[in-house]
Coordinates of C-alpha atoms and ligand atoms in Angstrom, one line a residue:
M1 CA 9.4 -0.7 -30.9
N2 CA 10.7 -2.4 -27.8
K3 CA 9.2 -5.6 -26.5
V4 CA 9.5 -6.1 -22.7
K5 CA 8.1 -8.6 -20.1
C6 CA 7.9 -6.0 -17.4
L7 CA 7.8 -2.1 -17.8
I8 CA 8.1 0.0 -14.6
I9 CA 7.3 3.5 -14.7
G10 CA 8.8 5.8 -11.9
S11 CA 12.0 5.9 -10.1
G12 CA 11.1 6.2 -6.5
P13 CA 11.3 3.7 -3.6
A14 CA 8.2 1.8 -5.2
G15 CA 9.7 1.7 -8.8
Y16 CA 13.2 0.7 -7.7
T17 CA 12.1 -2.0 -5.3
A18 CA 9.8 -3.4 -7.9
A19 CA 12.9 -3.4 -10.2
I20 CA 15.0 -5.2 -7.7
Y21 CA 12.5 -8.0 -7.4
A22 CA 11.4 -8.1 -11.0
S23 CA 15.1 -8.4 -12.2
R24 CA 15.7 -11.0 -9.6
A25 CA 12.6 -12.9 -10.9
N26 CA 14.3 -12.8 -14.3
L27 CA 11.6 -10.5 -15.8
Q28 CA 14.4 -8.4 -17.4
P29 CA 12.5 -5.1 -16.4
V30 CA 12.9 -1.8 -18.1
L31 CA 12.3 1.3 -15.7
I32 CA 11.3 4.7 -17.2
E33 CA 12.8 7.0 -14.9
G34 CA 10.3 9.9 -15.3
P35 CA 10.6 13.7 -14.7
Q36 CA 12.0 13.4 -11.1
L37 CA 14.9 11.0 -10.8
G38 CA 14.8 9.2 -7.3
G39 CA 11.1 10.5 -6.7
Q40 CA 9.7 12.7 -4.2
L41 CA 12.0 11.5 -1.4
T42 CA 14.8 13.4 -3.0
T43 CA 12.9 16.6 -2.2
T44 CA 13.5 16.0 1.6
T45 CA 16.8 16.5 3.5
E46 CA 17.3 13.3 5.4
V47 CA 15.5 10.0 5.8
E48 CA 15.5 8.9 9.5
N49 CA 12.7 6.3 9.5
F50 CA 13.6 3.9 6.8
P51 CA 14.8 0.9 8.5
G52 CA 18.4 -0.2 8.2
Y53 CA 19.9 3.3 8.6
P54 CA 20.3 3.9 12.4
D55 CA 22.0 7.2 11.7
G56 CA 19.7 8.3 8.9
I57 CA 20.6 8.6 5.3
E58 CA 20.8 11.4 2.7
P59 CA 17.8 10.7 0.2
F60 CA 19.9 10.9 -2.9
Q61 CA 22.2 8.4 -1.6
M62 CA 19.2 6.1 -0.6
M63 CA 17.8 6.2 -4.1
D64 CA 21.2 5.7 -5.8
D65 CA 21.9 2.8 -3.7
M66 CA 18.3 1.3 -4.7
K67 CA 19.0 2.1 -8.3
R68 CA 22.5 0.2 -8.1
Q69 CA 20.9 -2.7 -6.4
A70 CA 18.4 -3.1 -9.3
E71 CA 21.1 -2.5 -11.9
R72 CA 23.2 -5.3 -10.4
F73 CA 20.4 -7.8 -11.1
G74 CA 20.0 -6.5 -14.6
T75 CA 17.4 -3.7 -14.8
Q76 CA 17.6 -1.5 -17.6
F77 CA 17.0 2.3 -17.1
V78 CA 15.7 4.6 -19.5
S79 CA 15.8 8.4 -19.0
G80 CA 12.5 10.0 -20.2
V81 CA 9.0 10.6 -19.5
V82 CA 6.1 8.4 -20.4
T83 CA 3.7 10.7 -22.4
K84 CA 1.1 8.2 -23.4
V85 CA -0.3 4.6 -22.6
N86 CA -2.7 2.1 -24.1
F87 CA -3.9 -0.5 -21.9
Q88 CA -7.1 -1.1 -23.8
T89 CA -5.8 -4.3 -25.0
S90 CA -6.2 -7.1 -22.6
N91 CA -9.7 -7.0 -21.1
T92 CA -12.1 -7.4 -23.9
G93 CA -12.2 -11.3 -24.5
E94 CA -10.1 -10.8 -27.4
A95 CA -6.7 -12.5 -27.8
R96 CA -4.3 -11.0 -25.1
K97 CA -2.1 -8.2 -26.6
P98 CA 0.7 -6.4 -24.8
H99 CA 0.2 -3.0 -23.1
Q100 CA 1.6 -0.1 -25.0
V101 CA 3.7 2.5 -23.4
W102 CA 5.1 5.6 -25.1
V103 CA 8.3 7.5 -24.0
E104 CA 8.6 11.2 -25.0
D105 CA 5.6 10.5 -27.7
T106 CA 8.1 8.4 -29.9
D107 CA 9.7 5.4 -28.3
L108 CA 6.9 2.6 -28.2
Y109 CA 7.2 0.0 -25.5
E110 CA 5.1 -3.2 -25.6
A111 CA 4.8 -4.7 -22.3
D112 CA 3.4 -7.9 -20.9
T113 CA 3.2 -6.2 -17.6
V114 CA 3.3 -2.7 -16.5
I115 CA 4.0 -1.6 -12.9
I116 CA 2.9 2.0 -12.3
A117 CA 4.9 3.7 -9.6
T118 CA 4.6 7.4 -10.6
G119 CA 4.3 8.8 -7.2
A120 CA 2.8 12.1 -6.4
S121 CA 3.6 15.8 -6.7
A122 CA 3.5 18.9 -4.4
K123 CA 0.3 20.8 -4.1
Y124 CA 0.1 24.6 -4.6
L125 CA -2.5 26.8 -2.8
G126 CA -3.9 28.1 -6.3
I127 CA -3.5 31.7 -5.6
E128 CA -2.5 34.0 -8.7
S129 CA 0.8 35.3 -7.3
E130 CA 2.1 31.8 -6.6
R131 CA 2.2 31.4 -10.3
T132 CA 3.8 35.0 -10.9
Y133 CA 6.6 34.4 -8.7
K134 CA 7.2 30.6 -9.4
G135 CA 11.1 30.1 -9.4
R136 CA 11.4 33.9 -8.3
G137 CA 10.7 33.1 -4.5
V138 CA 8.2 30.3 -4.6
S139 CA 9.3 26.8 -4.3
A140 CA 7.9 23.5 -3.1
C141 CA 11.3 22.1 -2.2
A142 CA 13.4 23.4 0.5
T143 CA 16.2 20.8 0.0
C144 CA 16.3 21.9 -3.7
D145 CA 16.1 25.7 -3.4
G146 CA 16.9 26.6 0.4
F147 CA 20.5 27.4 -0.5
F148 CA 19.4 30.6 -2.4
Y149 CA 17.8 31.9 0.8
R150 CA 20.9 31.7 3.3
K151 CA 20.7 34.5 5.9
K152 CA 17.3 35.6 4.5
T153 CA 13.7 35.4 5.9
V154 CA 11.3 32.8 4.4
A155 CA 7.9 31.2 5.1
V156 CA 6.7 27.6 5.0
V157 CA 3.1 26.9 4.3
G158 CA 1.5 23.9 6.1
G159 CA 1.4 22.0 9.4
G160 CA 2.3 18.5 8.5
D161 CA 5.5 16.5 8.8
T162 CA 6.8 17.8 5.5
A163 CA 6.3 21.5 6.7
C164 CA 8.0 21.0 9.9
E165 CA 10.8 19.1 8.2
E166 CA 11.2 21.9 5.7
A167 CA 11.0 24.6 8.4
N168 CA 13.8 22.9 10.5
Y169 CA 16.1 22.6 7.4
L170 CA 15.6 26.1 6.3
A171 CA 16.1 27.3 9.9
G172 CA 19.6 25.9 9.5
L173 CA 20.3 28.3 6.5
C174 CA 18.1 31.2 7.1
E175 CA 17.8 34.2 9.4
K176 CA 14.2 33.5 10.4
V177 CA 11.4 31.0 9.2
Y178 CA 7.7 31.6 9.4
M179 CA 5.4 28.7 9.4
I180 CA 1.9 29.6 8.1
V181 CA -0.5 27.0 9.6
R182 CA -4.3 27.3 8.8
K183 CA -5.4 25.4 11.9
P184 CA -4.8 26.3 15.6
Y185 CA -2.5 23.2 15.7
L186 CA 0.2 21.3 13.9
R187 CA -0.8 18.0 12.3
A188 CA 2.8 16.8 12.4
S189 CA 4.1 13.9 14.5
E190 CA 5.0 14.9 18.0
I191 CA 8.7 14.7 17.5
M192 CA 8.5 17.0 14.4
Q193 CA 6.3 19.5 16.3
Q194 CA 8.9 19.6 19.2
R195 CA 11.6 20.3 16.8
V196 CA 9.8 23.3 15.3
L197 CA 8.4 24.8 18.4
N198 CA 11.8 24.5 20.2
N199 CA 13.5 26.1 17.3
P200 CA 14.3 29.9 18.3
K201 CA 14.6 30.9 14.5
I202 CA 11.0 29.5 13.6
E203 CA 7.9 31.6 14.4
V204 CA 4.5 29.6 13.9
L205 CA 1.5 31.6 12.7
F206 CA -1.4 29.6 13.5
E207 CA -4.7 30.2 12.1
H208 CA -3.3 32.3 9.2
N209 CA -3.9 31.8 5.4
T210 CA -1.9 33.4 2.6
V211 CA -4.0 35.9 0.6
Q212 CA -1.2 37.0 -1.8
L213 CA 2.5 37.4 -2.4
T214 CA 4.0 40.8 -3.1
G215 CA 7.2 42.1 -4.5
E216 CA 9.0 43.8 -7.3
G217 CA 9.7 41.0 -9.8
K218 CA 10.4 38.5 -6.9
V219 CA 8.8 37.6 -3.6
Q220 CA 9.5 40.3 -1.0
G221 CA 6.3 39.7 1.2
A222 CA 3.1 38.0 2.0
D223 CA -0.3 39.2 2.9
L224 CA -2.0 36.9 5.5
V225 CA -5.4 36.8 7.0
Y226 CA -5.7 35.7 10.7
R227 CA -8.9 33.7 11.6
K228 CA -10.7 34.6 8.4
G229 CA -14.4 35.0 8.8
E230 CA -14.2 35.3 12.6
P231 CA -15.1 38.5 14.6
D232 CA -11.3 39.1 15.2
E233 CA -10.3 38.6 11.6
E234 CA -7.1 40.5 11.0
M235 CA -4.8 41.2 8.0
K236 CA -1.1 40.9 8.5
H237 CA 2.0 41.6 6.2
I238 CA 5.2 39.7 6.6
A239 CA 8.4 40.5 4.8
I240 CA 10.0 37.5 3.2
D241 CA 12.3 36.4 0.4
G242 CA 11.0 33.0 -0.1
F243 CA 7.7 31.1 0.1
F244 CA 7.8 27.2 0.3
L245 CA 4.8 25.1 -0.1
A246 CA 4.5 22.0 2.1
I247 CA 0.7 21.3 1.9
G248 CA 0.6 17.9 0.6
H249 CA 0.7 16.1 -2.7
H250 CA -1.6 14.8 -5.4
P251 CA -1.0 11.5 -7.3
N252 CA 0.6 11.6 -10.7
T253 CA -2.0 9.4 -12.4
E254 CA -3.6 11.6 -15.1
L255 CA -1.9 9.7 -17.9
F256 CA -3.8 6.6 -17.0
K257 CA -7.3 8.0 -16.4
D258 CA -8.8 6.5 -19.6
F259 CA -7.8 3.0 -18.6
I260 CA -7.7 2.4 -15.0
A261 CA -10.0 3.2 -12.0
R262 CA -9.0 6.1 -9.7
D263 CA -10.6 7.6 -6.6
A264 CA -12.0 11.0 -6.5
E265 CA -8.5 12.4 -5.7
G266 CA -7.0 10.6 -8.5
Y267 CA -5.3 7.8 -6.5
I268 CA -5.2 4.5 -8.3
I269 CA -7.7 1.9 -6.8
T270 CA -6.1 -1.5 -6.4
E271 CA -7.8 -4.8 -5.5
G272 CA -7.9 -5.4 -1.7
H273 CA -4.2 -6.3 -0.6
S274 CA -2.8 -6.7 -3.9
T275 CA -1.5 -4.2 -6.4
Q276 CA -3.8 -5.1 -9.3
C277 CA -5.5 -2.2 -11.0
F278 CA -9.0 -2.2 -12.1
S279 CA -10.2 -1.6 -15.8
L280 CA -13.0 1.0 -16.7
P281 CA -15.8 1.3 -16.3
F282 CA -15.4 0.6 -12.5
K283 CA -18.0 0.1 -9.9
E284 CA -17.2 -0.4 -6.2
G285 CA -17.4 -4.0 -5.1
Q286 CA -17.6 -5.2 -8.6
G287 CA -14.3 -4.2 -10.1
V288 CA -12.7 -6.2 -13.0
G289 CA -8.9 -6.5 -12.9
L290 CA -6.9 -5.1 -15.7
P291 CA -4.6 -8.1 -16.5
G292 CA -0.9 -7.3 -16.1
V293 CA -1.2 -3.7 -14.8
F294 CA -0.1 -3.1 -11.3
A295 CA 0.3 0.1 -9.1
A296 CA 2.7 0.6 -6.4
G297 CA 3.7 3.5 -3.9
D298 CA 2.1 6.9 -3.4
C299 CA 0.2 6.9 -6.8
A300 CA -2.1 4.3 -5.2
D301 CA -1.8 5.2 -1.5
P302 CA -3.7 8.0 0.1
H303 CA -3.2 6.8 3.4
Y304 CA 0.4 6.1 4.6
R305 CA 2.7 7.8 1.9
Q306 CA 5.9 6.4 3.3
A307 CA 8.9 5.4 1.5
I308 CA 9.2 2.2 3.4
V309 CA 5.4 1.5 2.6
A310 CA 6.1 2.3 -1.2
A311 CA 9.1 0.0 -1.4
G312 CA 7.0 -2.8 0.2
S313 CA 4.2 -2.4 -2.4
G314 CA 6.8 -2.1 -5.3
A315 CA 7.9 -5.6 -4.1
K316 CA 4.4 -6.9 -4.1
A317 CA 3.7 -5.5 -7.6
A318 CA 6.8 -7.2 -8.9
I319 CA 5.8 -10.6 -7.4
E320 CA 2.4 -10.2 -8.8
A321 CA 3.7 -9.3 -12.2
D322 CA 5.8 -12.6 -12.2
K323 CA 2.9 -14.6 -11.1
Y324 CA 1.0 -13.1 -14.0
I325 CA 3.6 -13.8 -16.6
K326 CA 3.9 -17.3 -15.3
S327 CA 0.2 -17.9 -15.9
L328 CA 0.4 -16.8 -19.6
Ligands
NDP1 P1 -0.2 16.2 5.2 O1 -1.3 16.0 4.4 O2 0.2 15.4 6.4 O3 -0.1 17.9 5.6 C1 -0.4 18.9 5.0 C2 -0.5 20.2 5.7 O4 -0.8 21.2 4.8 C3 -1.4 20.1 6.8 O5 -1.1 20.9 7.9 C4 -2.6 20.9 6.1 O6 -3.5 21.6 7.0 C5 -2.0 21.9 5.2 N1 -2.6 22.3 4.0 C6 -3.3 21.5 3.1 N2 -3.8 22.3 2.1 C7 -3.7 23.8 2.6 C8 -4.0 24.9 2.0 N3 -4.9 24.9 0.8 N4 -3.7 25.9 2.6 C9 -3.1 25.9 3.8 N5 -2.6 24.8 4.4 C10 -3.1 23.6 3.8 O7 1.1 16.3 4.2 P2 2.8 16.1 4.5 O8 3.4 16.3 3.2 O9 3.3 17.0 5.4 O10 2.9 14.5 4.8 C11 2.5 13.5 3.9 C12 2.8 12.1 4.8 O11 4.1 11.9 4.8 C13 2.3 12.1 6.2 O12 1.8 10.8 6.4 C14 3.5 12.4 6.9 O13 3.5 11.8 8.2 C15 4.7 11.7 6.0 N6 6.0 12.3 6.3 C16 6.8 11.9 7.1 C17 8.0 12.5 7.4 C18 9.0 12.0 8.4 O14 8.5 11.0 9.1 N7 10.2 12.2 8.4 C19 8.5 13.7 6.6 C20 7.5 14.2 5.6 C21 6.2 13.4 5.6 P3 -4.8 20.8 7.8 O15 -3.9 20.2 8.9 O16 -5.4 22.0 8.2 O17 -5.3 19.9 7.0

């Protein structure tokens, strides 16, 4: 069993920033890296909107820089996945007990404070053939898998910034890129829209939805429906080698569902401007804070979902953890 003052779960911008602040506050944090080192950001190609990088930065580089910065001040990193937690120890009027966190079911950590920075994961459409071809033409990460589709034809599903970014990236590698967009317009920011619409390799299929993927052992095509339910509804087939999902994310918070309050989509609810989590049962406007448990980054942010915002909330969580420990 390991006893720690501050345990941070997650290795994205929120987790690493919390680690930098917590280690500088002498909380000697331990950071559990989780299944995706560096977090979601590492699934994009280039970060252009994080202040301090006028020429943009490669996401792996940025996350490695953050990690090294936290390391410099003494953060200890543990590679592994948190499989179980027990936060049911501090809010019942009994003597305060540390929170318990298990890594890979076996390694128990007892922590005075826990900062949850578990981020969010890619959503899938939920169609049967997506599962059939997972890893055989279906991907949710152009940066990770785009290389396999050089000079081929692929489709990207979604009309947000991620989809546009992925489509542009893939257009640099592939022969042709379809964008399958369910609305008659793109949701992405103006600059991203322009990049897509001005790229001759990208064809945007507005008002199309994917019905199923087809192919012998791997993705070779997609059946789409145009304007489903409308009088001019039409079926369409496109020949593709790769099918990339870029339709948003869901928060990685299932692990905490028995202990802290979450909204209907699973995002952790925090108290006002702070990162303080609420204990269960939770009633809107009458929430009771769960002492020592804080949430930062995309796992608690249904609105902004930006690396810079995640980093900022990581700093807040560490400052609040420090304040809490000093109050003990
Ligand atoms: P968004 O939620 O912004 O966009 C999701 C897209 O997927 C929308 O076009 C949505 O359609 C579509 N979609 C959702 N579900 C389905 C479905 N079942 N079938 C078909 N299409 C579907 O997510 P993003 O990941 O693009 O962006 C998240 C946040 O991150 C945003 O705030 C974005 O601005 C930011 N971001 C910024 C970047 C940058 O600045 N470089 C890069 C990437 C992300 P509909 O519009 O119809 O709802």
